[in-house]
Amino acid sequence: MSDPTPEPTPESTPESTQQRTVITFGTFDVFHVGHLKVIQRASELGDRLVVGVSADALNLRKKGREPVFSEGERMAIVSALKPVDAVFLEESLEQKRDYILEHGADVLVMGDDWAGRFDEFRDVCEVVYLPRTPAISTTALIEKISGTS
């Protein structure tokens, strides 16, 4: 007599129903195609994309200047993008681990200009560094627009 319990299929296993969450961070000031490409590529690494947008005060601390667009405007722009499922305000670089855990991230995606800087989080998630879009920089754009380059 055969066992009436069917074998689990890949579609019915609990692992297959779990969403793979990807998290990334950025200032996303003067939004350009390089920003769009990193968001699109990050979204391809999972089922759900969560984006931390740097607070105005954080941007001032790390870049030494105020962003052109306010944190609220930048969050609105990023949240309107099709690949983005959730947006939150990143207030501190020192809280990256907390943000990863809070959002249940399986993958942390950063630009390769940060290569190696976030390897410490490999104990809680996969860490991926994506190549930046060549010849595109928010700082360069701001300088070009303001005529300071």
CSV table of C-alpha atoms in Angstrom, one decimal:
chain,number,residue,atom,x,y,z
A,1,MET,CA,0.0,0.0,0.0
A,2,SER,CA,1.4,3.4,-1.0
A,3,ASP,CA,1.7,6.4,1.4
A,4,PRO,CA,-1.2,8.8,0.6
A,5,THR,CA,1.0,11.8,1.5
A,6,PRO,CA,2.4,13.4,-1.7
A,7,GLU,CA,6.1,14.3,-2.0
A,8,PRO,CA,6.7,18.0,-1.6
A,9,THR,CA,7.3,19.7,-4.9
A,10,PRO,CA,9.7,22.7,-5.2
A,11,GLU,CA,6.7,25.0,-5.5
A,12,SER,CA,5.2,23.7,-2.2
A,13,THR,CA,8.3,23.9,0.0
A,14,PRO,CA,8.4,26.8,2.5
A,15,GLU,CA,11.7,28.0,1.1
A,16,SER,CA,10.1,28.7,-2.3
A,17,THR,CA,7.4,30.9,-0.9
A,18,GLN,CA,9.8,33.1,1.0
A,19,GLN,CA,10.6,36.4,-0.7
A,20,ARG,CA,14.2,37.3,-1.2
A,21,THR,CA,14.7,40.9,0.1
A,22,VAL,CA,17.4,43.1,-1.3
A,23,ILE,CA,18.4,46.3,0.4
A,24,THR,CA,20.5,49.2,-1.0
A,25,PHE,CA,21.4,52.7,0.2
A,26,GLY,CA,22.1,56.0,-1.4
A,27,THR,CA,21.6,59.7,-1.4
A,28,PHE,CA,20.0,59.7,-4.9
A,29,ASP,CA,20.4,63.5,-5.3
A,30,VAL,CA,19.9,64.9,-8.8
A,31,PHE,CA,18.5,61.6,-9.9
A,32,HIS,CA,20.2,60.2,-13.0
A,33,VAL,CA,20.5,57.1,-15.2
A,34,GLY,CA,23.3,55.7,-13.0
A,35,HIS,CA,20.9,55.7,-10.0
A,36,LEU,CA,18.2,54.1,-12.1
A,37,LYS,CA,20.6,51.3,-13.3
A,38,VAL,CA,21.8,50.4,-9.8
A,39,ILE,CA,18.2,50.2,-8.6
A,40,GLN,CA,17.2,48.1,-11.5
A,41,ARG,CA,20.1,45.7,-11.1
A,42,ALA,CA,19.6,45.5,-7.4
A,43,SER,CA,15.9,44.6,-7.9
A,44,GLU,CA,16.9,41.7,-10.2
A,45,LEU,CA,18.8,40.0,-7.3
A,46,GLY,CA,15.6,39.3,-5.4
A,47,ASP,CA,11.8,39.6,-5.1
A,48,ARG,CA,11.5,42.7,-3.0
A,49,LEU,CA,13.7,45.9,-3.1
A,50,VAL,CA,14.0,48.2,0.0
A,51,VAL,CA,15.9,51.4,-0.5
A,52,GLY,CA,17.5,53.5,2.3
A,53,VAL,CA,17.7,57.2,1.2
A,54,SER,CA,20.3,59.2,3.1
A,55,ALA,CA,18.9,61.9,5.4
A,56,ASP,CA,19.9,65.5,4.7
A,57,ALA,CA,22.0,65.6,7.8
A,58,LEU,CA,23.8,62.3,7.0
A,59,ASN,CA,24.6,63.6,3.5
A,60,LEU,CA,26.0,66.8,5.0
A,61,ARG,CA,28.2,64.7,7.3
A,62,LYS,CA,29.5,62.3,4.7
A,63,LYS,CA,29.8,64.6,1.7
A,64,GLY,CA,30.3,68.0,3.3
A,65,ARG,CA,27.4,69.6,1.4
A,66,GLU,CA,23.6,69.8,1.6
A,67,PRO,CA,21.8,67.8,-1.1
A,68,VAL,CA,20.2,69.7,-3.9
A,69,PHE,CA,16.8,68.0,-3.3
A,70,SER,CA,15.5,67.5,0.3
A,71,GLU,CA,15.3,64.1,1.8
A,72,GLY,CA,11.5,64.1,1.3
A,73,GLU,CA,11.8,64.9,-2.4
A,74,ARG,CA,14.4,62.3,-2.9
A,75,MET,CA,12.4,59.7,-1.0
A,76,ALA,CA,9.3,60.6,-3.2
A,77,ILE,CA,11.4,60.1,-6.4
A,78,VAL,CA,12.8,56.8,-5.3
A,79,SER,CA,9.5,55.4,-4.0
A,80,ALA,CA,7.9,56.2,-7.4
A,81,LEU,CA,10.2,53.8,-9.2
A,82,LYS,CA,8.6,50.6,-10.4
A,83,PRO,CA,11.3,48.2,-9.0
A,84,VAL,CA,11.2,49.8,-5.5
A,85,ASP,CA,8.9,48.1,-2.9
A,86,ALA,CA,9.8,50.2,0.2
A,87,VAL,CA,11.8,53.3,1.1
A,88,PHE,CA,13.1,54.5,4.4
A,89,LEU,CA,15.2,57.3,5.7
A,90,GLU,CA,18.8,56.3,6.5
A,91,GLU,CA,19.9,58.5,9.3
A,92,SER,CA,23.3,56.9,10.3
A,93,LEU,CA,26.0,54.9,8.5
A,94,GLU,CA,26.6,53.2,11.8
A,95,GLN,CA,23.1,51.7,11.8
A,96,LYS,CA,23.5,49.7,8.5
A,97,ARG,CA,23.4,46.4,10.4
A,98,ASP,CA,20.2,47.5,12.2
A,99,TYR,CA,18.6,48.5,8.9
A,100,ILE,CA,19.5,45.2,7.3
A,101,LEU,CA,18.0,43.2,10.1
A,102,GLU,CA,14.9,45.4,10.5
A,103,HIS,CA,14.0,45.0,6.9
A,104,GLY,CA,14.9,41.3,6.8
A,105,ALA,CA,17.3,41.8,3.9
A,106,ASP,CA,18.9,38.7,2.4
A,107,VAL,CA,21.2,40.8,0.1
A,108,LEU,CA,22.9,44.1,0.6
A,109,VAL,CA,23.8,45.9,-2.7
A,110,MET,CA,26.2,48.7,-2.9
A,111,GLY,CA,28.2,50.4,-5.7
A,112,ASP,CA,31.7,49.0,-6.3
A,113,ASP,CA,33.2,52.3,-5.1
A,114,TRP,CA,32.4,50.9,-1.6
A,115,ALA,CA,34.0,47.5,-2.4
A,116,GLY,CA,35.0,45.7,0.8
A,117,ARG,CA,33.6,48.4,3.1
A,118,PHE,CA,30.5,46.3,4.0
A,119,ASP,CA,31.9,42.8,4.1
A,120,GLU,CA,31.3,42.8,7.9
A,121,PHE,CA,27.6,42.2,7.1
A,122,ARG,CA,28.3,38.9,5.4
A,123,ASP,CA,27.3,37.1,8.6
A,124,VAL,CA,23.7,38.3,8.2
A,125,CYS,CA,23.2,38.7,4.4
A,126,GLU,CA,24.9,38.3,1.1
A,127,VAL,CA,26.9,41.4,0.1
A,128,VAL,CA,27.1,42.4,-3.6
A,129,TYR,CA,29.0,45.3,-5.0
A,130,LEU,CA,27.7,46.4,-8.4
A,131,PRO,CA,29.9,48.3,-11.0
A,132,ARG,CA,29.0,52.0,-11.2
A,133,THR,CA,27.7,53.5,-14.5
A,134,PRO,CA,30.8,54.9,-16.1
A,135,ALA,CA,31.2,58.7,-16.4
A,136,ILE,CA,28.2,59.5,-14.4
A,137,SER,CA,28.5,61.3,-11.0
A,138,THR,CA,26.1,63.4,-9.1
A,139,THR,CA,28.9,65.6,-7.9
A,140,ALA,CA,30.1,66.1,-11.5
A,141,LEU,CA,26.5,66.9,-12.6
A,142,ILE,CA,26.1,69.5,-9.9
A,143,GLU,CA,29.5,71.1,-10.8
A,144,LYS,CA,28.5,71.1,-14.5
A,145,ILE,CA,25.1,72.7,-13.8
A,146,SER,CA,26.5,75.3,-11.4
A,147,GLY,CA,29.4,76.1,-13.8
A,148,THR,CA,32.1,75.3,-11.3
A,149,SER,CA,33.8,72.5,-13.3
